CSV table of C-alpha atoms and ligand atoms in Angstrom, one decimal:
chain,number,residue,atom,x,y,z
A,1105,UNK,CA,44.0,124.1,109.9
A,1106,UNK,CA,44.8,127.0,109.7
A,1107,UNK,CA,48.0,127.6,112.1
A,1108,UNK,CA,49.0,130.6,113.8
A,1109,UNK,CA,52.8,131.8,113.1
A,1110,UNK,CA,54.1,131.9,116.8
A,1111,UNK,CA,57.6,132.4,115.5
A,1112,UNK,CA,58.7,135.4,117.0
A,1113,UNK,CA,56.9,133.5,120.9
A,1114,UNK,CA,59.1,133.9,123.6
A,1115,UNK,CA,58.5,130.0,125.3
A,1116,UNK,CA,59.3,130.5,129.0
A,1117,UNK,CA,56.9,127.9,130.5
A,1118,UNK,CA,59.4,124.9,129.9
A,1119,UNK,CA,58.8,123.4,133.5
A,1120,UNK,CA,55.4,123.2,131.8
A,1121,UNK,CA,56.8,121.3,128.3
A,1122,UNK,CA,59.5,121.7,126.1
A,1123,UNK,CA,60.2,121.6,122.6
A,1124,UNK,CA,60.5,118.4,121.2
A,1125,UNK,CA,64.8,118.7,120.8
A,1126,UNK,CA,65.9,117.9,116.9
A,1127,UNK,CA,68.2,114.4,118.2
A,1128,UNK,CA,64.6,113.4,120.1
A,1129,UNK,CA,62.7,114.1,116.5
A,1130,UNK,CA,65.0,112.3,114.6
A,1131,UNK,CA,65.2,109.3,116.2
A,1132,UNK,CA,62.2,108.4,116.4
A,1133,UNK,CA,61.1,109.4,113.2
A,1134,UNK,CA,62.3,105.8,111.6
A,1135,UNK,CA,59.7,104.5,114.2
A,1136,UNK,CA,56.8,106.2,113.9
A,1137,UNK,CA,57.3,105.1,109.7
A,1138,UNK,CA,59.7,102.5,108.4
A,1139,UNK,CA,59.8,100.1,112.0
A,1140,UNK,CA,56.3,100.8,113.0
A,1141,UNK,CA,56.4,96.1,114.1
A,1142,UNK,CA,55.3,95.6,117.4
A,1143,UNK,CA,58.0,95.0,119.9
A,1144,UNK,CA,56.0,91.2,121.5
A,1145,UNK,CA,55.4,89.8,117.3
A,1146,UNK,CA,57.5,86.7,116.6
A,1147,UNK,CA,58.8,87.9,113.0
A,1148,UNK,CA,62.2,89.5,112.2
A,1149,UNK,CA,60.4,93.0,111.3
A,1150,UNK,CA,60.0,93.6,114.2
A,1151,UNK,CA,63.2,93.3,116.0
A,1152,UNK,CA,64.2,96.6,114.9
A,1153,UNK,CA,61.2,97.6,117.4
A,1154,UNK,CA,62.0,95.5,120.4
A,1155,UNK,CA,66.3,96.3,120.2
A,1156,UNK,CA,64.7,100.3,119.8
A,1157,UNK,CA,63.5,98.9,123.4
A,1158,UNK,CA,65.9,97.3,124.1
A,1159,UNK,CA,68.6,100.4,124.0
A,1160,UNK,CA,66.8,103.4,125.2
A,1161,UNK,CA,66.3,101.3,127.9
A,1162,UNK,CA,70.2,100.9,128.6
A,1163,UNK,CA,70.3,104.3,127.4
A,1164,UNK,CA,67.7,105.2,130.3
A,1165,UNK,CA,69.6,103.8,133.0
A,1166,UNK,CA,73.7,104.9,132.1
A,1167,UNK,CA,72.1,108.6,133.0
A,1168,UNK,CA,70.6,107.0,136.1
A,1169,UNK,CA,73.6,104.9,137.3
A,1170,UNK,CA,70.5,101.6,137.4
A,1171,UNK,CA,70.3,98.8,135.3
A,1172,UNK,CA,67.9,98.1,132.5
A,1173,UNK,CA,66.2,95.7,134.4
A,1174,UNK,CA,64.8,98.1,136.5
A,1175,UNK,CA,64.2,100.5,133.6
A,1176,UNK,CA,59.6,100.2,133.3
A,1177,UNK,CA,58.0,102.4,130.6
A,1178,UNK,CA,55.0,104.3,131.2
A,1179,UNK,CA,52.8,107.3,129.2
A,1180,UNK,CA,54.5,109.9,131.1
A,1181,UNK,CA,55.0,111.2,136.0
A,1182,UNK,CA,51.8,110.8,136.5
A,1183,UNK,CA,51.4,106.9,135.4
A,1184,UNK,CA,55.0,106.8,137.3
A,1185,UNK,CA,53.5,108.7,140.3
A,1186,UNK,CA,50.6,106.4,140.5
A,1187,UNK,CA,52.5,103.2,140.0
A,1188,UNK,CA,55.0,103.4,142.9
A,1189,UNK,CA,52.5,105.1,145.1
A,1190,UNK,CA,49.5,102.3,144.8
A,1191,UNK,CA,51.3,100.2,143.4
A,1192,UNK,CA,53.8,99.8,147.0
A,1193,UNK,CA,51.2,100.8,149.2
A,1194,UNK,CA,49.2,97.5,147.6
A,1195,UNK,CA,52.0,95.4,147.9
A,1196,UNK,CA,53.4,96.1,151.0
A,1197,UNK,CA,49.5,96.8,152.9
A,1198,UNK,CA,50.2,93.9,155.5
A,1199,UNK,CA,53.1,95.1,156.9
A,1200,UNK,CA,51.4,98.2,157.5
A,1201,UNK,CA,49.0,100.8,156.1
A,1202,UNK,CA,50.9,104.2,156.7
A,1203,UNK,CA,51.9,106.8,153.5
A,1204,UNK,CA,54.1,109.6,154.1
A,1205,UNK,CA,55.1,112.7,151.6
A,1206,UNK,CA,55.2,116.8,151.4
A,1207,UNK,CA,52.9,119.1,151.3
A,1208,UNK,CA,54.6,120.4,147.7
A,1209,UNK,CA,54.0,117.5,146.1
A,1210,UNK,CA,52.5,117.5,142.5
A,1211,UNK,CA,48.9,116.4,142.1
A,1212,UNK,CA,49.3,113.2,140.8
A,1213,UNK,CA,50.9,112.8,144.3
A,1214,UNK,CA,49.1,113.9,146.3
A,1215,UNK,CA,45.7,113.2,144.5
A,1216,UNK,CA,46.7,109.8,144.4
A,1217,UNK,CA,47.5,110.0,148.2
A,1218,UNK,CA,43.9,111.3,149.1
A,1219,UNK,CA,42.3,108.6,147.1
A,1220,UNK,CA,44.1,105.8,148.9
A,1221,UNK,CA,43.6,107.7,152.3
A,1222,UNK,CA,39.5,107.2,151.2
A,1223,UNK,CA,40.6,102.8,151.0
A,1224,UNK,CA,42.1,102.9,154.1
A,1225,UNK,CA,45.7,103.9,154.1
A,1226,UNK,CA,46.7,107.1,156.3
A,1227,UNK,CA,49.1,109.3,155.3
A,1228,UNK,CA,51.5,112.0,157.2
A,1229,UNK,CA,51.9,115.5,155.3
A,1230,UNK,CA,55.7,116.2,156.8
A,1231,UNK,CA,56.0,120.4,156.2
A,1232,UNK,CA,58.2,122.2,154.3
A,1233,UNK,CA,60.0,126.2,155.3
A,1234,UNK,CA,59.8,128.9,154.2
A,1235,UNK,CA,62.4,127.9,151.2
A,1236,UNK,CA,60.1,125.0,150.1
A,1237,UNK,CA,62.5,122.6,151.5
A,1238,UNK,CA,61.3,119.4,153.5
A,1239,UNK,CA,61.5,119.4,157.3
A,1240,UNK,CA,63.8,115.9,157.7
A,1241,UNK,CA,63.5,116.6,160.9
A,1242,UNK,CA,59.5,116.2,160.7
A,1243,UNK,CA,59.5,113.9,158.6
A,1244,UNK,CA,62.2,111.5,160.3
A,1245,UNK,CA,59.5,111.8,163.5
A,1246,UNK,CA,57.0,110.9,161.2
A,1247,UNK,CA,57.8,107.0,160.6
A,1248,UNK,CA,55.4,104.6,163.2
A,1249,UNK,CA,55.5,101.0,162.2
A,1250,UNK,CA,53.4,100.3,159.6
A,1251,UNK,CA,55.2,103.1,157.7
A,1252,UNK,CA,55.7,101.4,154.5
A,1253,UNK,CA,56.4,104.1,152.3
A,1254,UNK,CA,58.5,107.5,152.0
A,1255,UNK,CA,57.4,109.5,149.0
A,1256,UNK,CA,59.4,113.1,148.6
A,1257,UNK,CA,59.5,115.3,145.1
A,1258,UNK,CA,64.0,115.9,144.2
A,1259,UNK,CA,63.0,119.1,142.4
A,1260,UNK,CA,59.4,121.0,142.9
A,1261,UNK,CA,57.4,122.1,139.5
A,1262,UNK,CA,56.1,125.3,140.9
A,1263,UNK,CA,59.4,127.1,142.7
A,1264,UNK,CA,62.7,125.3,141.3
A,1265,UNK,CA,63.3,123.8,145.2
A,1266,UNK,CA,66.0,120.7,145.3
A,1267,UNK,CA,64.5,118.3,148.0
A,1268,UNK,CA,67.2,117.0,150.7
A,1269,UNK,CA,66.8,113.1,148.6
A,1270,UNK,CA,70.1,111.3,149.3
A,1271,UNK,CA,69.8,112.0,153.0
A,1272,UNK,CA,66.1,111.2,153.1
A,1273,UNK,CA,67.2,107.8,151.7
A,1274,UNK,CA,69.5,106.8,153.6
A,1275,UNK,CA,66.4,107.4,156.4
A,1276,UNK,CA,64.8,105.5,154.7
A,1277,UNK,CA,66.9,102.0,154.2
A,1278,UNK,CA,67.7,102.6,157.5
A,1279,UNK,CA,64.6,102.3,158.6
A,1280,UNK,CA,63.8,99.4,155.6
A,1281,UNK,CA,61.0,101.9,154.0
A,1282,UNK,CA,60.5,102.0,150.6
A,1283,UNK,CA,61.7,105.3,149.5
A,1284,UNK,CA,59.7,107.1,145.9
A,1285,UNK,CA,61.0,110.3,144.1
A,1286,UNK,CA,59.5,111.9,141.6
A,1287,UNK,CA,62.1,113.4,139.5
A,1288,UNK,CA,59.7,115.2,136.7
A,1289,UNK,CA,61.5,118.5,136.8
A,1290,UNK,CA,64.9,117.3,138.0
A,1291,UNK,CA,65.9,114.7,135.5
A,1292,UNK,CA,67.9,115.9,132.7
A,1293,UNK,CA,68.3,119.2,134.7
A,1294,UNK,CA,70.3,117.0,137.6
A,1295,UNK,CA,72.9,114.9,137.8
A,1296,UNK,CA,71.0,111.8,138.9
A,1297,UNK,CA,73.0,108.5,140.8
A,1298,UNK,CA,69.4,106.1,142.4
A,1299,UNK,CA,72.3,104.6,143.7
A,1300,UNK,CA,73.9,107.4,146.1
A,1301,UNK,CA,70.4,109.0,146.3
A,1302,UNK,CA,69.0,104.8,148.1
A,1303,UNK,CA,66.2,105.7,146.2
A,1304,UNK,CA,63.8,102.5,145.9
A,1305,UNK,CA,61.3,104.1,143.3
A,1306,UNK,CA,61.7,107.1,140.6
A,1307,UNK,CA,59.2,109.0,138.4
A,1308,UNK,CA,60.3,110.9,135.1
A,1309,UNK,CA,58.4,112.0,132.1
A,1310,UNK,CA,59.7,112.9,128.6
A,1311,UNK,CA,58.3,115.8,127.7
A,1312,UNK,CA,60.6,117.9,130.5
A,1313,UNK,CA,63.5,117.6,129.2
A,1314,UNK,CA,62.9,118.0,125.1
A,1315,UNK,CA,61.4,114.4,124.9
A,1316,UNK,CA,57.9,114.0,123.3
A,1317,UNK,CA,55.0,113.9,125.7
A,1318,UNK,CA,53.2,110.5,126.9
A,1319,UNK,CA,56.0,108.4,128.2
A,1320,UNK,CA,57.7,108.5,130.9
A,1321,UNK,CA,59.9,105.7,133.5
A,1322,UNK,CA,59.0,104.0,136.7
A,1323,UNK,CA,62.4,103.3,138.1
A,1324,UNK,CA,61.9,100.1,140.5
A,1325,UNK,CA,65.4,98.6,142.0
A,1326,UNK,CA,65.9,95.3,142.1
A,1327,UNK,CA,64.1,93.2,144.5
A,1328,UNK,CA,61.2,95.6,145.3
A,1329,UNK,CA,57.9,94.4,144.4
A,1330,UNK,CA,55.0,96.9,143.4
A,1331,UNK,CA,51.5,95.4,142.5
A,1332,UNK,CA,50.6,96.3,139.2
A,1333,UNK,CA,48.0,99.1,138.0
A,1334,UNK,CA,47.4,97.6,134.9
A,1335,UNK,CA,46.5,94.1,133.6
A,1336,UNK,CA,47.1,92.6,129.6
A,1337,UNK,CA,50.0,91.4,127.7
A,1338,UNK,CA,52.5,91.4,130.5
A,1339,UNK,CA,54.6,93.8,128.2
A,1340,UNK,CA,57.4,95.4,130.8
A,1341,UNK,CA,57.9,92.1,132.5
A,1342,UNK,CA,54.9,91.7,133.4
A,1343,UNK,CA,55.0,95.5,135.5
A,1344,UNK,CA,53.1,97.4,132.9
A,1345,UNK,CA,50.9,95.4,130.2
A,1346,UNK,CA,50.6,97.7,127.2
A,1347,UNK,CA,52.1,97.9,124.0
A,1348,UNK,CA,55.1,99.9,124.0
A,1349,UNK,CA,55.0,103.4,122.4
A,1350,UNK,CA,58.8,103.0,120.8
A,1351,UNK,CA,58.8,106.3,119.1
A,1352,UNK,CA,57.9,107.5,122.3
A,1353,UNK,CA,61.1,105.4,123.9
A,1354,UNK,CA,63.2,106.1,121.8
A,1355,UNK,CA,62.6,109.6,121.8
A,1356,UNK,CA,62.7,110.4,125.8
A,1357,UNK,CA,66.1,107.8,125.7
A,1358,UNK,CA,67.5,110.1,123.2
A,1359,UNK,CA,66.3,113.7,124.7
A,1360,UNK,CA,67.9,111.6,128.2
A,1361,UNK,CA,71.2,110.9,126.7
A,1362,UNK,CA,71.3,114.3,124.9
A,1363,UNK,CA,70.4,116.8,128.3
A,1364,UNK,CA,73.3,114.8,130.3
A,1365,UNK,CA,75.5,115.5,128.3
A,1366,UNK,CA,75.0,119.4,127.4
A,1367,UNK,CA,73.9,119.4,131.9
A,1368,UNK,CA,76.9,121.0,132.7
A,1369,UNK,CA,77.2,123.2,129.9
A,1370,UNK,CA,73.4,124.3,129.5
A,1371,UNK,CA,72.9,125.1,133.8
A,1372,UNK,CA,76.2,127.3,133.5
A,1373,UNK,CA,74.0,129.0,130.3
A,1374,UNK,CA,70.7,129.0,132.7
A,1375,UNK,CA,71.7,129.9,135.7
A,1376,UNK,CA,73.3,133.3,134.0
A,1377,UNK,CA,70.2,133.6,132.0
A,1378,UNK,CA,68.4,133.8,135.1
A,1379,UNK,CA,70.8,135.7,136.5
A,1380,UNK,CA,70.2,138.3,134.6
A,1381,UNK,CA,66.0,137.9,134.8
A,1382,UNK,CA,66.6,138.2,138.9
A,1383,UNK,CA,68.3,141.3,138.2
A,1384,UNK,CA,65.8,142.5,136.2
A,1385,UNK,CA,62.7,141.4,138.0
A,1386,UNK,CA,63.5,142.6,141.4
A,1387,UNK,CA,63.5,146.3,140.5
A,1388,UNK,CA,59.7,145.8,140.5
A,1389,UNK,CA,58.6,147.0,143.7
A,1390,UNK,CA,57.1,144.9,145.6
A,1391,UNK,CA,58.0,142.0,143.4
A,1392,UNK,CA,60.6,138.5,145.2
A,1393,UNK,CA,61.5,136.1,145.0
A,1394,UNK,CA,60.5,132.2,145.2
A,1395,UNK,CA,62.1,128.9,146.7
A,1396,UNK,CA,64.9,128.7,147.7
A,1397,UNK,CA,68.1,131.2,146.9
A,1398,UNK,CA,70.5,128.5,145.6
A,1399,UNK,CA,69.6,125.2,145.8
A,1400,UNK,CA,67.3,125.3,143.4
A,1401,UNK,CA,67.2,123.8,139.4
A,1402,UNK,CA,68.9,126.8,136.9
A,1403,UNK,CA,66.2,127.3,134.5
A,1404,UNK,CA,63.1,127.4,136.6
A,1405,UNK,CA,62.2,131.3,137.8
A,1406,UNK,CA,60.1,132.0,140.7
A,1407,UNK,CA,57.9,135.2,141.5
A,1408,UNK,CA,56.0,136.5,143.3
A,1409,UNK,CA,54.1,140.4,142.6
A,1410,UNK,CA,52.3,141.6,145.4
A,1411,UNK,CA,48.9,143.5,144.4
A,1412,UNK,CA,48.9,141.7,140.8
A,1413,UNK,CA,46.8,139.0,139.7
A,1414,UNK,CA,49.2,136.1,138.5
A,1415,UNK,CA,46.5,135.0,136.4
A,1416,UNK,CA,46.1,138.4,134.4
A,1417,UNK,CA,50.4,138.6,133.9
A,1418,UNK,CA,50.2,135.9,131.8
A,1419,UNK,CA,47.0,136.3,130.1
A,1420,UNK,CA,48.5,140.3,128.8
A,1421,UNK,CA,52.7,138.2,128.7
A,1422,UNK,CA,50.6,136.6,126.2
A,1423,UNK,CA,49.0,139.1,124.5
A,1424,UNK,CA,52.6,140.6,124.7
A,1425,UNK,CA,53.9,137.7,122.9
A,1426,UNK,CA,55.7,135.8,126.0
A,1427,UNK,CA,54.4,132.2,127.4
A,1428,UNK,CA,55.6,132.0,131.6
A,1429,UNK,CA,52.7,130.8,134.0
A,1430,UNK,CA,51.6,130.4,137.3
A,1431,UNK,CA,52.0,128.4,140.2
A,1432,UNK,CA,52.2,125.1,138.1
A,1433,UNK,CA,50.2,124.1,134.5
A,1434,UNK,CA,47.9,121.7,136.1
A,1435,UNK,CA,46.1,124.4,138.3
A,1436,UNK,CA,45.4,126.8,136.0
A,1437,UNK,CA,41.4,127.0,135.7
A,1438,UNK,CA,41.4,126.9,139.7
A,1439,UNK,CA,40.8,130.4,141.8
A,1440,UNK,CA,42.5,128.9,144.7
A,1441,UNK,CA,46.8,129.7,144.9
A,1442,UNK,CA,49.1,127.4,144.9
A,1443,UNK,CA,49.3,125.2,147.4
A,1444,UNK,CA,53.2,124.9,147.6
A,1445,UNK,CA,52.9,129.0,147.7
A,1446,UNK,CA,50.2,128.2,150.5
A,1447,UNK,CA,52.5,125.0,152.4
A,1448,UNK,CA,55.4,127.6,152.0
A,1449,UNK,CA,53.9,130.6,153.9
A,1450,UNK,CA,53.2,132.5,151.5
A,1451,UNK,CA,49.9,134.5,152.3
A,1452,UNK,CA,47.0,134.1,150.0
A,1453,UNK,CA,47.1,136.9,148.8
A,1454,UNK,CA,50.8,137.5,147.9
A,1455,UNK,CA,50.5,134.3,146.3
A,1456,UNK,CA,48.3,135.3,144.3
A,1457,UNK,CA,51.1,137.0,142.6
A,1458,UNK,CA,53.4,134.6,141.3
A,1459,UNK,CA,55.1,134.2,138.5
A,1460,UNK,CA,57.1,131.1,137.1
A,1461,UNK,CA,59.7,131.5,134.0
A,1462,UNK,CA,61.0,128.4,133.0
A,1463,UNK,CA,63.7,128.7,130.6
A,1464,UNK,CA,65.3,125.6,128.5
A,1465,UNK,CA,68.0,124.6,125.8
A,1466,UNK,CA,66.2,127.3,123.0
A,1467,UNK,CA,65.5,130.3,125.2
A,1468,UNK,CA,68.0,132.8,124.3
A,1469,UNK,CA,69.6,136.6,125.7
A,1470,UNK,CA,67.3,138.2,123.9
A,1471,UNK,CA,64.6,136.1,125.2
A,1472,UNK,CA,64.9,137.3,128.3
A,1473,UNK,CA,65.2,141.1,127.3
A,1474,UNK,CA,61.6,140.5,125.9
A,1475,UNK,CA,60.8,139.7,129.4
A,1476,UNK,CA,62.5,142.1,131.7
A,1477,UNK,CA,60.9,144.6,129.0
A,1478,UNK,CA,57.0,143.5,128.6
A,1479,UNK,CA,56.8,142.3,132.5
A,1480,UNK,CA,57.5,145.8,134.6
A,1481,UNK,CA,55.1,146.5,131.3
A,1482,UNK,CA,52.1,144.6,132.5
A,1483,UNK,CA,53.0,144.6,136.0
A,1484,UNK,CA,52.2,148.7,135.6
A,1485,UNK,CA,49.3,148.8,134.0
A,1486,UNK,CA,48.0,146.3,135.9
A,1487,UNK,CA,48.2,147.7,139.1
A,1488,UNK,CA,47.6,151.5,138.2
A,1489,UNK,CA,43.3,149.2,137.6
A,1490,UNK,CA,44.0,147.7,140.8
A,1491,UNK,CA,42.3,148.7,143.5
A,1492,UNK,CA,44.1,147.3,146.0
A,1493,UNK,CA,47.2,149.1,144.9
A,1494,UNK,CA,48.5,151.6,147.7
A,1495,UNK,CA,49.5,154.2,144.6
A,1496,UNK,CA,45.7,153.8,143.6
A,1497,UNK,CA,44.1,155.1,147.4
B,1123,PLP,N1,55.2,115.3,138.9
B,1123,PLP,C1,56.2,116.5,138.6
B,1123,PLP,C2,56.9,117.4,139.3
B,1123,PLP,C3,55.1,117.7,137.8
B,1123,PLP,O1,55.4,118.8,137.4
B,1123,PLP,C4,54.5,116.9,136.2
B,1123,PLP,C5,54.2,117.7,135.3
B,1123,PLP,O2,53.7,119.3,135.3
B,1123,PLP,C6,54.1,115.7,136.5
B,1123,PLP,C7,54.5,115.3,138.3
B,1123,PLP,C8,53.6,115.1,135.8
B,1123,PLP,O3,53.7,114.2,134.6
B,1123,PLP,P1,53.0,114.3,133.5
B,1123,PLP,O4,52.3,115.2,132.6
B,1123,PLP,O5,53.5,113.4,132.4
B,1123,PLP,O6,51.8,112.9,133.7
């Protein structure tokens, strides 16, 4: 197969996925080549795979301030979200069938809630403010005697706003309601402490912090019962059947450990790159930042640029060697503007001009300079062709 050369490409879509770190790759390789035994087998060869999973479990637990027995390996963020929400809803159906979430969750969560509604559950979708922060008072007011689960994401994947998880966790615990958080965008980027945050369940995905794709974690607090999604060989203490993705699990743990160790330094570096981006991008007429001004993921910069179609902007940036995104990666292909921006009260026509630049550990100052050279030219070019741009009237 002919391979294209992307060596000069500026990859600025780390919220969609990330490049595997060298540390994670090194950690994984032996489990793709030498130690390929099935962790469930009895002979000594398989002990190596089993030991690797056990070490990975301990490493992930240490990063989250959890107990290793509370860590379940899954196939990624989508499965972890499904497992938490469906598993908790079903296990507690006799107690009640009311669930609470927000309007800005990822589709892995929202579509799961919609499915549960079809199955007879009722769901309250709590609104957010103009900066994408969930209305905690509305969330508290939504609680009913039959509420069994609250699910609020830790940080939003489109605008980067960080939610008041500890406050919601404390409230949910005081009411005896289970609390799940989708930490897929947060893990490896901001500190997480499941105990301090009073979280009962938390979802993570390896590929969002320079780990491999197709592997994730569900943290499940000791004593919390959920109905498993998958039936089979009883792996992960019967909570998630299926032969374990040994190399993936090892890679996820290595990447998470590395990201935690580098977090303080990397946060400062990413914030300064984003500051430089903001200074340049906000000089473009009718461009503004979306999401919370300060309480946001360090590497995620999101904007709306009026009188521009986000899709055209992304395609033109790609032709100039830059990968960025408009709205969420999962919504590309759909013509509707992002449900997150709409929930934040951004008008339909403005939301169409959304641009997300998400930086990771491999981005450099030179990447930012290239974006700041190319983006204003792309915007000017598209506006010259636009029937709605006031300058053309
Ligand atoms: N939740 C959030 C907030 C995400 O950003 C994503 C991926 O974009 C997911 C869940 C789904 O994760 P995965 O791609 O590992 O299934």
